[in-house]
XYZ file of C-alpha atoms in Angstrom:
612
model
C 0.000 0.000 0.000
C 1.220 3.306 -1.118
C 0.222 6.854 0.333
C 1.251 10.257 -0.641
C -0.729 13.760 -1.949
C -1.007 16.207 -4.694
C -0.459 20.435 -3.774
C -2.318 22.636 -5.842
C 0.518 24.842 -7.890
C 3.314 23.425 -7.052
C 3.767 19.847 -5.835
C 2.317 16.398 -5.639
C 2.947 13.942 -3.181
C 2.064 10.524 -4.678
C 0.486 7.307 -3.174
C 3.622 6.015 -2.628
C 5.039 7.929 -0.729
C 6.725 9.906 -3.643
C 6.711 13.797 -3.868
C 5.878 15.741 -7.403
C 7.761 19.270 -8.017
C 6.765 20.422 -11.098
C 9.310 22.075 -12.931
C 8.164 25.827 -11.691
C 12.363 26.818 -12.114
C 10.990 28.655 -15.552
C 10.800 32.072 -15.505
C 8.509 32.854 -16.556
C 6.472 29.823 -17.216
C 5.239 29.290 -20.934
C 1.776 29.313 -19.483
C -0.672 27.044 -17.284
C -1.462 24.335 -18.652
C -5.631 24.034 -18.414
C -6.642 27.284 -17.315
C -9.963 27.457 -18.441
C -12.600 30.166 -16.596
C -15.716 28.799 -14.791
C -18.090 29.732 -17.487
C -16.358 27.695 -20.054
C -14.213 24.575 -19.049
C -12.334 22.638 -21.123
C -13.310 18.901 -21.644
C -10.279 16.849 -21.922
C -11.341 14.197 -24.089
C -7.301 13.241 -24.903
C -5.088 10.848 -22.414
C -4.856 12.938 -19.394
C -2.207 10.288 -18.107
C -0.124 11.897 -20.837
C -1.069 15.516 -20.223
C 0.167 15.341 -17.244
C 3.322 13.308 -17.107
C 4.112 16.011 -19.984
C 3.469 18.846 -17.726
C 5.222 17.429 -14.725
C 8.418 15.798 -16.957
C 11.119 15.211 -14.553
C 9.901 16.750 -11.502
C 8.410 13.748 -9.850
C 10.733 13.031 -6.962
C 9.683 9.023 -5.868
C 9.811 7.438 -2.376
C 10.479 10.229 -0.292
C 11.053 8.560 3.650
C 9.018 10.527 6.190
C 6.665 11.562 4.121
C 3.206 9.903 5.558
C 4.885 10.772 8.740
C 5.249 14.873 7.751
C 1.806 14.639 6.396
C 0.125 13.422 9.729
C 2.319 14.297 12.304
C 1.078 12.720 15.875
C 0.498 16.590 17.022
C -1.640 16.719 13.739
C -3.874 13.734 14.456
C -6.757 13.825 17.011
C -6.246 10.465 18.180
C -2.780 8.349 18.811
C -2.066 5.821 16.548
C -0.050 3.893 19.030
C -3.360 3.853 20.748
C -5.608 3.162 18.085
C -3.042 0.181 16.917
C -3.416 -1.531 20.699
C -7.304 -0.793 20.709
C -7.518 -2.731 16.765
C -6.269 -5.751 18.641
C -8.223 -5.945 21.717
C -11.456 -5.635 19.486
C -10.448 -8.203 16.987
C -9.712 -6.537 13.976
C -6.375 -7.228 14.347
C -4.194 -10.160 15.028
C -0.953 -10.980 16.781
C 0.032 -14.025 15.750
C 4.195 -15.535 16.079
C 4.064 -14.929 11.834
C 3.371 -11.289 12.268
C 0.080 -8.589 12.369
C -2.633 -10.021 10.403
C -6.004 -8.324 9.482
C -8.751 -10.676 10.853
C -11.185 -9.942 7.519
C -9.633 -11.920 4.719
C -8.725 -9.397 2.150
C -6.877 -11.961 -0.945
C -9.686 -10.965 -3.333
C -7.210 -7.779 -3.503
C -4.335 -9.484 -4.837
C -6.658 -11.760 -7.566
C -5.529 -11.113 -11.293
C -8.564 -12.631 -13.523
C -12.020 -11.170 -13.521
C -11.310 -7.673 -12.492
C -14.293 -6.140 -14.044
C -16.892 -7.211 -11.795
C -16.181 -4.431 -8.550
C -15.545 -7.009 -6.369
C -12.048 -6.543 -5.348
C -13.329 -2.515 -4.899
C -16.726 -3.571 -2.803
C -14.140 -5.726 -0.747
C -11.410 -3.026 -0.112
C -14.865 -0.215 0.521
C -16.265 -2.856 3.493
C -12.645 -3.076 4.817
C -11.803 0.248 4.556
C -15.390 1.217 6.246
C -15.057 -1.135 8.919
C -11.602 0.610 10.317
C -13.061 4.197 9.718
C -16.335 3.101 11.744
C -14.059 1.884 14.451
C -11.855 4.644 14.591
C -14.788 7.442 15.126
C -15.413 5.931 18.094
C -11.676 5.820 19.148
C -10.996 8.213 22.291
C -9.527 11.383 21.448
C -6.213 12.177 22.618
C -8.000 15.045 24.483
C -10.306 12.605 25.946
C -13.385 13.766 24.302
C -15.116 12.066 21.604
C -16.020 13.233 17.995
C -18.736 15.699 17.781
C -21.916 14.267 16.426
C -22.170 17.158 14.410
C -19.354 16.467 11.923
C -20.244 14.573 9.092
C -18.753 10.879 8.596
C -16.388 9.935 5.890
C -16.635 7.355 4.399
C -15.508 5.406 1.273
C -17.625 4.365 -2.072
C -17.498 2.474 -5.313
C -19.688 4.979 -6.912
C -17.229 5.793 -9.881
C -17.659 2.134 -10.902
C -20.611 3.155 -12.712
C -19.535 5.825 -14.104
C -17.227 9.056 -14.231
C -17.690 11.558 -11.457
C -19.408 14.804 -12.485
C -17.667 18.686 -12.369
C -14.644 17.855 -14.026
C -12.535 18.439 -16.623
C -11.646 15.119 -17.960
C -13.752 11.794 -17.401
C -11.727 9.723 -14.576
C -12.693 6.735 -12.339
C -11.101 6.601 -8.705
C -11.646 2.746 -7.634
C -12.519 3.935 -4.187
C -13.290 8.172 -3.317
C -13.788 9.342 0.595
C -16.563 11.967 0.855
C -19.272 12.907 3.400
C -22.172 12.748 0.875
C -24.559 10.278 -0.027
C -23.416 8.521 -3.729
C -26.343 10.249 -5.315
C -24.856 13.970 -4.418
C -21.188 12.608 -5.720
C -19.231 14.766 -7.654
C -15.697 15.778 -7.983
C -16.283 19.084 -5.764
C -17.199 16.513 -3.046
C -14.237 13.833 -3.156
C -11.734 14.445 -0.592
C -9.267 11.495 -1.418
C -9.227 8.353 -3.695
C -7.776 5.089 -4.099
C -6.293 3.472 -6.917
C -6.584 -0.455 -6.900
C -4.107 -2.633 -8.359
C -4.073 -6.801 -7.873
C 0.048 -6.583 -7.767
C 2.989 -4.324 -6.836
C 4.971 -4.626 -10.409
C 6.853 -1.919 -11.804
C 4.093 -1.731 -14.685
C 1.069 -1.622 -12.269
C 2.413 0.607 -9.274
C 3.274 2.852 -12.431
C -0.403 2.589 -13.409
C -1.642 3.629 -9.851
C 0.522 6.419 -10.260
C -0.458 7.476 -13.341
C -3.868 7.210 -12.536
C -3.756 8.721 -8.599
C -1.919 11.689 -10.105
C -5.204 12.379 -12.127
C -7.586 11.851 -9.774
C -5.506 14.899 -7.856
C -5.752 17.268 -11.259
C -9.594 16.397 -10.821
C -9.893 17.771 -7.181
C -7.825 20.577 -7.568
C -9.586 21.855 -10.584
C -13.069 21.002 -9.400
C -12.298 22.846 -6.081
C -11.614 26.332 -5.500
C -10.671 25.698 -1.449
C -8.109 23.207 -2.462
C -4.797 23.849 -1.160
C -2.922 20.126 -1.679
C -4.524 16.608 -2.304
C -3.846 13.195 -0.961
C -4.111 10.001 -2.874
C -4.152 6.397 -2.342
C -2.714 3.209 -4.188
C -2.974 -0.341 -3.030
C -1.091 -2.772 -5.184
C -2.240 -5.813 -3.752
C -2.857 -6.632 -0.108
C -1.205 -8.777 2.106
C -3.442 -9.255 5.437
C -0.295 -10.299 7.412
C 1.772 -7.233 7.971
C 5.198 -8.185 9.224
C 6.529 -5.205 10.363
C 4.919 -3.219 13.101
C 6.263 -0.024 11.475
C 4.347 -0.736 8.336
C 1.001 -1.218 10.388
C 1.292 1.934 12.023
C 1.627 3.980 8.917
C -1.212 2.090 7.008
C -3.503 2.840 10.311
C -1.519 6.861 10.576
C -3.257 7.343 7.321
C -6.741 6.070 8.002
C -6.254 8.375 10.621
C -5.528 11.127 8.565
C -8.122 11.032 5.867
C -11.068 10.384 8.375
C -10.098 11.919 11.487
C -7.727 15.394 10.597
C -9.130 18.498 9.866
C -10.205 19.258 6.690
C -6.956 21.440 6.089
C -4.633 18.521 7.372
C -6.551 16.722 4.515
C -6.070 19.733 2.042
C -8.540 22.872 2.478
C -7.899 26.091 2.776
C -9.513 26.941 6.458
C -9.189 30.825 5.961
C -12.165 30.351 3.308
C -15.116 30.354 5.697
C -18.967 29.338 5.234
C -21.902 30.125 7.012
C -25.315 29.778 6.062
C -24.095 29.175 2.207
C -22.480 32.660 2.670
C -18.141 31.880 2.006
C -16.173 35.248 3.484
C -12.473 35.403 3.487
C -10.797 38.193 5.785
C -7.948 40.246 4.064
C -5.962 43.425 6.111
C -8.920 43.305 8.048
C -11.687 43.678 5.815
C -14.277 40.882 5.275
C -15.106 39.876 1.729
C -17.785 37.721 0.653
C -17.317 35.435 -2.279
C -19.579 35.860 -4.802
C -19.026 34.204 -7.477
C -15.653 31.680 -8.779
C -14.233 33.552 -11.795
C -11.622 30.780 -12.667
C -9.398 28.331 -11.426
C -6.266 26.918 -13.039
C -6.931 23.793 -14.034
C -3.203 22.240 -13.460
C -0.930 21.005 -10.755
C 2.126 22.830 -11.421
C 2.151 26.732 -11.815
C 0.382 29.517 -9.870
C -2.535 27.295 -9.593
C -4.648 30.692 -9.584
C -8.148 31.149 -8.629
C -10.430 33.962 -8.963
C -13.405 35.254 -7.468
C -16.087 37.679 -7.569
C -16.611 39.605 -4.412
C -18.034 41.969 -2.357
C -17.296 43.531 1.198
C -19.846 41.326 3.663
C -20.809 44.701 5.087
C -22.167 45.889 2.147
C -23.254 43.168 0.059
C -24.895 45.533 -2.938
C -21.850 47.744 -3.277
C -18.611 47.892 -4.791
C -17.755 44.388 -7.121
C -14.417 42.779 -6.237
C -11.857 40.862 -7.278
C -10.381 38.520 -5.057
C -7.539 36.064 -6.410
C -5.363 33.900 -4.758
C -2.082 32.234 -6.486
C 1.263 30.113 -5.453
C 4.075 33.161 -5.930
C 7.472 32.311 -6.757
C 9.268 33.733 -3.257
C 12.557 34.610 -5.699
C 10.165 37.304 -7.470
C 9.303 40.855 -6.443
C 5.953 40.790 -4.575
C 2.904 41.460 -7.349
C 1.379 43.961 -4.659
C 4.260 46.269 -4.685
C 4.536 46.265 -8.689
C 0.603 46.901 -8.459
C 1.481 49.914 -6.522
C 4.028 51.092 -9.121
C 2.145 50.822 -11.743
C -0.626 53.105 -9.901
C -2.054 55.852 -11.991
C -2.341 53.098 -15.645
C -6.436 53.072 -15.417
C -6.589 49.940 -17.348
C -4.710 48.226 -14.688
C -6.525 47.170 -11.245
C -6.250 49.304 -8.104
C -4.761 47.281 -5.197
C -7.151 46.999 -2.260
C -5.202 44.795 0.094
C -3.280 41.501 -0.144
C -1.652 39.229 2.374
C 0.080 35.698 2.608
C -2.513 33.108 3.245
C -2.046 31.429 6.442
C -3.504 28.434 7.913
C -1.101 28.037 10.788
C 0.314 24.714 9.573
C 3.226 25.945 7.558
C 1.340 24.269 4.272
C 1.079 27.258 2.553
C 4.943 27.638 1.308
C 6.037 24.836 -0.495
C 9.610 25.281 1.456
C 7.943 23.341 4.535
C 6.376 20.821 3.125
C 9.645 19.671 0.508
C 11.047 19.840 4.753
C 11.280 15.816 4.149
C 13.077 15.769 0.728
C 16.808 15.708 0.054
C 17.722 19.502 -0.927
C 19.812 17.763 -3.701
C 16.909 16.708 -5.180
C 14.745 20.525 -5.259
C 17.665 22.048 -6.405
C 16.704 24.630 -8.422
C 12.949 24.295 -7.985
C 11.232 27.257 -7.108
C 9.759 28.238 -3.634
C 5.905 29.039 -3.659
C 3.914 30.479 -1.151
C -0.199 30.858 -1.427
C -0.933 34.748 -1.470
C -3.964 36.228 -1.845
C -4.882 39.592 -4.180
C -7.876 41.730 -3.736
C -8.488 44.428 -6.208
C -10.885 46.693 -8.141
C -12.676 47.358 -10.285
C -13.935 43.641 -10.771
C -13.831 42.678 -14.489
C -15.673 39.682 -16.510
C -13.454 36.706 -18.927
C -12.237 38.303 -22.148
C -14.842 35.136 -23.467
C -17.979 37.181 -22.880
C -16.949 40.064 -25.598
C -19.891 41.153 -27.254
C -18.550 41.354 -30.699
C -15.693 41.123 -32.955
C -15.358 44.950 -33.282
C -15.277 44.634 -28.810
C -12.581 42.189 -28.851
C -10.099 43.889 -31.695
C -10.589 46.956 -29.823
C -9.930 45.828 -26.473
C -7.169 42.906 -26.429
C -5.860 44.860 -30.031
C -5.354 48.405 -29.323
C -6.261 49.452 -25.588
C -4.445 46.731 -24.147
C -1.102 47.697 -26.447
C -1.591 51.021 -25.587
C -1.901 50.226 -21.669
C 1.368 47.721 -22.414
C 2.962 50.461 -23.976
C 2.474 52.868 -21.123
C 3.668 50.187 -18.734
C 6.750 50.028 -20.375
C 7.220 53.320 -21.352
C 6.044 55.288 -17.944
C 6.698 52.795 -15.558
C 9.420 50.556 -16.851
C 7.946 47.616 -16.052
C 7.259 44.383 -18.533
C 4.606 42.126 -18.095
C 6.074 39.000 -19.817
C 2.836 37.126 -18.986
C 0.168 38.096 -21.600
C -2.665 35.582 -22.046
C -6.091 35.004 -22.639
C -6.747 34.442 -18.879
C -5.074 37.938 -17.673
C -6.816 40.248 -20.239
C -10.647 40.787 -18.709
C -13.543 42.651 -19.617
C -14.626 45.852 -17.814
C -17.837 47.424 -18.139
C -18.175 50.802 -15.496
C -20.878 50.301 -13.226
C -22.909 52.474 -10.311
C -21.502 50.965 -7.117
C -24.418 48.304 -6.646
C -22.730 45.303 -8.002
C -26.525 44.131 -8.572
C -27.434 47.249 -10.909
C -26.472 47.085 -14.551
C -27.661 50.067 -15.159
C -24.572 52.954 -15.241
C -22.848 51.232 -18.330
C -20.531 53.770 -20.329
C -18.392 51.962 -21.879
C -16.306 48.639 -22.401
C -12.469 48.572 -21.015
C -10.147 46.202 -20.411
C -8.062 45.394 -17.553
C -4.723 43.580 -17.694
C -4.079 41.027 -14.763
C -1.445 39.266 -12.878
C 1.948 40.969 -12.620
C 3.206 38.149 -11.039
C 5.316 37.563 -13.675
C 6.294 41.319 -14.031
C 10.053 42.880 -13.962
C 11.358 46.029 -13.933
C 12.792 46.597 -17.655
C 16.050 48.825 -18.806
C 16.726 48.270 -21.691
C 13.900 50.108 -24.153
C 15.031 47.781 -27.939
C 12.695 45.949 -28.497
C 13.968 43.041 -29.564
C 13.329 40.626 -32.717
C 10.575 37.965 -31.455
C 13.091 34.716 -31.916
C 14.782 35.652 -29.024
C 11.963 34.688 -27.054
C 11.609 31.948 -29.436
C 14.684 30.208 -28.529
C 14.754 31.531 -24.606
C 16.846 34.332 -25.022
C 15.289 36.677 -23.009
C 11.923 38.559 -22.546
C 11.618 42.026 -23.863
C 8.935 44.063 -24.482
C 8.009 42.909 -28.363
C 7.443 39.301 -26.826
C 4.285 40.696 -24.568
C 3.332 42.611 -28.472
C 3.523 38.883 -29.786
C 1.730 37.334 -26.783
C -1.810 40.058 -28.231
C -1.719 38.213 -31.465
C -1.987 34.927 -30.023
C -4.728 35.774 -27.363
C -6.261 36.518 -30.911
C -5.819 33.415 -32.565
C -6.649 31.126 -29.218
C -9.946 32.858 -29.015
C -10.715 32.903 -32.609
C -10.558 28.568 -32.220
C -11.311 28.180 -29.279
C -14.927 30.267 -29.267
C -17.635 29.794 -31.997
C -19.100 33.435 -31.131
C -19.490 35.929 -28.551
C -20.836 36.117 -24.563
C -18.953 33.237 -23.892
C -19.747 30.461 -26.398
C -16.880 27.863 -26.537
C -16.759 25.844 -29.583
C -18.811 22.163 -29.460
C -16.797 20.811 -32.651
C -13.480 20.213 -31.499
C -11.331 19.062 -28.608
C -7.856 18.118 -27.516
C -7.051 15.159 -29.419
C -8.630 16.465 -32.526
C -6.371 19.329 -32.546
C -3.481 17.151 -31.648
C -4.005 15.843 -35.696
C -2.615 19.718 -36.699
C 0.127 21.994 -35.044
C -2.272 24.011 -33.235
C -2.542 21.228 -30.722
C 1.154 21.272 -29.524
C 0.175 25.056 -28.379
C -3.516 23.954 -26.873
C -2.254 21.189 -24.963
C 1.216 23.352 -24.144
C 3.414 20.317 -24.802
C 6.478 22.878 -26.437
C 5.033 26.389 -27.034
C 8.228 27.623 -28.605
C 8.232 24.374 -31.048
C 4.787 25.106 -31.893
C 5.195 28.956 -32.837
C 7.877 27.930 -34.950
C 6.592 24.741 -37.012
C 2.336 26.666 -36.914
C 3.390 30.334 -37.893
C 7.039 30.663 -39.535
C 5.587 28.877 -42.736
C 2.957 30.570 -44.246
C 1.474 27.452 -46.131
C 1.590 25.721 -42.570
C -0.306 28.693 -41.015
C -2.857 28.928 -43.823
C -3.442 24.632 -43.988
C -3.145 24.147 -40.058
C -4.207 27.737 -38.201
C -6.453 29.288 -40.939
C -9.015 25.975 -41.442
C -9.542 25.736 -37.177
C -10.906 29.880 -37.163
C -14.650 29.519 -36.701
C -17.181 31.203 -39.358
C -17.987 33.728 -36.770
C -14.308 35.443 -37.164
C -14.024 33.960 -40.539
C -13.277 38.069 -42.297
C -10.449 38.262 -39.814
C -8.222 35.622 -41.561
C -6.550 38.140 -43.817
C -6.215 40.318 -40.021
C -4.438 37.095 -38.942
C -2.525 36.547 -41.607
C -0.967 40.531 -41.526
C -0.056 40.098 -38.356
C 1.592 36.978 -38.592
C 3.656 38.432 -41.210
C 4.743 41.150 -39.110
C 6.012 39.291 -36.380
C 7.439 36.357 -38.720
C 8.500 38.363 -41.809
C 9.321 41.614 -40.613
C 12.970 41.736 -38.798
C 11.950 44.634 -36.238
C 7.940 44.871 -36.288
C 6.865 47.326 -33.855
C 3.414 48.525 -31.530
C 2.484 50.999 -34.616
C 3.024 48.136 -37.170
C 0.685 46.040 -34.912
C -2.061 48.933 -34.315
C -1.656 49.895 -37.926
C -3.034 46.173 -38.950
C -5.631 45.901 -36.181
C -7.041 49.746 -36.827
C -7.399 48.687 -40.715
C -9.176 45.367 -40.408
C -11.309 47.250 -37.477
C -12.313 49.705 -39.460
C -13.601 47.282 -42.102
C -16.224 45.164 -39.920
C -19.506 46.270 -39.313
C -21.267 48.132 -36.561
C -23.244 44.477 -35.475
C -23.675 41.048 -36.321
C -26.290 39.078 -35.344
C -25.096 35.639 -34.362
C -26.940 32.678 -32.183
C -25.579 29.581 -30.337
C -27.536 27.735 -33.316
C -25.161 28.730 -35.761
C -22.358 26.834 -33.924
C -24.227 23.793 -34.546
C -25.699 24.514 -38.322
């Protein structure tokens, strides 16, 4: 049996015992991998297994000692598990026999290899694992007082056997997923740890568990926006004699864990608090209340970023804001004090207030929990630490742009303006242009429940997490950036013309109307999908756009109808950045004012044309 967890933006720590580090040493990242807003997820129909070894590579450090124990510390747990192990054999469950520790319930169905499709090894392991969970709510806390009979029991199901859990962004199956909700109510938003099954503990099959554990933690942390780290669970194969007491203590240690600790031993961010439905988070002492999730990165390594809608709980009608919280590189300037330097830029966001997260267990800096690993082996992995951002004016996806005349205007010409005075005024490059940091702003009265007050549409640029203070004003040819030489301001110019082109596949029309024709592994069949999935960004701008018959046979033919008399817009641009050996911000505006100019006033268009 293997144990181990999963930390949102950073790290995973496996079922067997093995710790992820994703390879956050990039600087800045070529981009998360699934971010996708709330309003319009991404359904990854390819092999996630894949995705994700791709996106963690090398970074998966394997059998890390200590690690169960660092997890669940004994000053973690509510009850001992010295005591709990004693108590197992005086009722029974547990037997001491001169050949070792031996589970009285016979568990060898575990370990069969043939007829593996019927759920019986799973209904086996989900009585077993039920039993010990039943037995250890009624275990004596170490504080002598017993569990509350308010808190909800966890307990294990088979319910994925049926099918895929609901509220995610791929279909996966745990074997076995703890939750305190009936099967009917199941979804990913409700799973707080899984187990993987396998019949033996071969290279091939703990490799499977691995594989398929490591996806089960993408699942959680995408479906929930609380989620600090994950825990998963392997069991390849099951020996009910136990040989070593050491080995019994961890097994029971994690049982513990997952249905005993608190919910933030087990993963949650505590500092996100509910009452009656109503979820409030405090931040240099004001109280906001969640509104509404914006987005969350849908990835394990990264910022792992989420965003929400907010107001202040004392005034619940009033102001809108925007509350995000993100794993920071702790080798980077602080976003909040760039925010404040770039004060005075109206298309970027006021800072309000911001703050390191803290839930008093030292889990919110990566730095204490890699405490267990051999330094030789983080080397050069970055530090993260959760921080959370609040802002305003509060600002809607770039998706729900209301035209094609909207969206050239804002992501084409305000936003390079804004870059330019960023640069320019402040000295300061963003380096992190995407579709996911350029938002929609339409002014409104100050009751965030009144649409009325609307003047006009603005954009806002987001996240200067990324940002640097820049000296040197050439801006340089685009290959540089190309072949990671550097960031300089013409590589943000660049990063506007794909924001273009990702929306123009990705979205069959406007107010947020993904495509239903495509996915994943169709695009894998072109270049395009090297840059969707984010397998080699740089590999993919060179083989998609240096050619122009590539562009025109592989970029050109995915554009939807909608945006289909902006294909001569793309193609100008890509010449400029491709063709032209020092393209500038009036070469780019020159382009975008022309084919702007040319489209008209409104277009009527209807979900049913997606599907005509």
């Amino acid at each position: 049996m293997n144990t181990g967890g999963a930390v949102n933006g950073h790290s995973i720590f496996s079922a067997s015992t093995k710790l992820y580090a994703p390879n956050s040493s990039q600087s800045p990242p070529l981009k998360t991998r699934f971010s996708s807003t709330a309003s319009t997820p991404i359904k990854i129909k390819d092999d996630l297994a894949a995705l994700l070894k791709d996106e963690l590579g090398k970074s998966i450090i394997q059998d890390v000692p200590g690690m169960l124990e660092h997890m669940f510390s004994d000053n973690s747990l509510p009850v001992s598990v010295e005591n709990v192990v004693a108590q197992l054999g005086e009722s029974g469950k547990l037997l001491d026999t001169d050949n070792g520790y031996s589970w009285s319930r016979n568990m060898d169905i575990l370990a069969e290899t043939t007829d593996r499709s019927t759920g019986k090894q799973e209904a086996a392991a989900k009585a077993f694992l039920n039993e010990i969970c039943a037995f250890l709510i009624m275990v004596e806390r170490t504080d002598g007082t017993k569990r509350p009979n308010t808190e909800k029991a966890r307990t294990w199901t088979t319910v994925t056997q049926a099918k895929p859990l609901s509220v995610g962004p791929a279909d996966v199956k745990p074997d076995l997923c703890l939750s305190t909700v009936k099967d009917s109510d199941m979804d990913w938003k409700h799973v707080l740890a899984t187990i993987q099954l396998k019949s033996s503990a071969s290279s091939a099959k703990v490799y499977h568990a691995l594989q398929q554990v490591t996806g089960d933690a993408f699942m959680a942390l995408s479906a929930q926006d609380t989620r600090r780290f994950y825990v998963g669970v392997t069991i390849n194969g099951f020996d009910v004699r136990v040989s070593k007491l050491i080995a019994l203590e961890c097994f029971v240690r994690l049982l513990i864990g997952l249905t005993l600790g608190s919910t933030k031993l087990i993963g949650y961010d505590s500092t996100i608090t509910e009452q009656g439905g109503i979820r409030c988070v405090t931040v240099e002492g004001g109280v906001y209340r969640l509104i509404r999730l914006v987005s969350r990165s849908r990835s394990i390594g990264g910022r792992g970023t989420t965003r929400w809608r907010a107001v202040l709980d004392s005034d619940p009608n009033g102001k809108l804001y925007a509350i995000r919280d993100s794993w920071t590189d702790t080798s980077r300037l602080p976003e909040a004090s760039l925010l404040r330097a770039v004060e005075g830029i109206k298309e970027v966001p006021q800072l309000i207030g911001s703050e390191k997260v803290d839930n008093n267990d030292g889990r919110d800096i990566t730095e204490s929990i890699r405490s267990v690993v051999d330094k030789d082996l983080i080397e050069g992995i970055a530090t993260r630490e959760l921080w959370r951002i609040v802002c305003t004016p509060f600002a809607e996806e770039l998706c729900n742009f209301s035209s094609k005349r909207e969206l050239l205007s804002v992501v084409g010409i305000d936003a390079i303006n804004a870059h330019r005075d960023m640069v320019t005024l402040k000295k300061i490059l963003h380096r992190d242009i995407s579709e996911v940091n350029i938002m929609l702003y339409h002014p409104l009265t100050q009751h965030s429940d009144n649409d009325s007050g609307i003047t006009a549409v603005k954009w806002l640029l987001l996240d200067l997490d990324y940002a640097i203070y820049f000296t040197d004003n050439s801006w340089v040819l685009a290959v540089g950036h190309r072949t990671n030489r550097g960031h300089a301001p013409y590589h943000d110019l660049e990063s506007f013309f794909y924001v273009l082109v990702w929306i123009y596949i990705n979205y069959a029309g406007p107010k947020i109307a993904p495509r239903q024709d495509i996915d994943l592994g169709t695009l894998n069949w072109t270049a395009v999908g090297g840059w969707i999935n984010y397998t080699d960004l740089a590999a993919f701008k060179y083989a998609a756009f240096t050619a122009e018959d590539v562009f025109e046979e592989n970029v050109i033919p995915l554009v939807k109808p909608y945006f289909s008399d902006l294909h001569d817009c793309l193609t100008d641009l890509r010449n400029i950045f491709y063709l032209k050996k020092k393209p500038t911000r009036d070469d780019m505006t020159k382009i975008l004012m022309k084919h702007l100019k040319s489209l008209p006033e409104t277009q009527y268009w209807s979900p049913e044309q997606e599907l005509a």
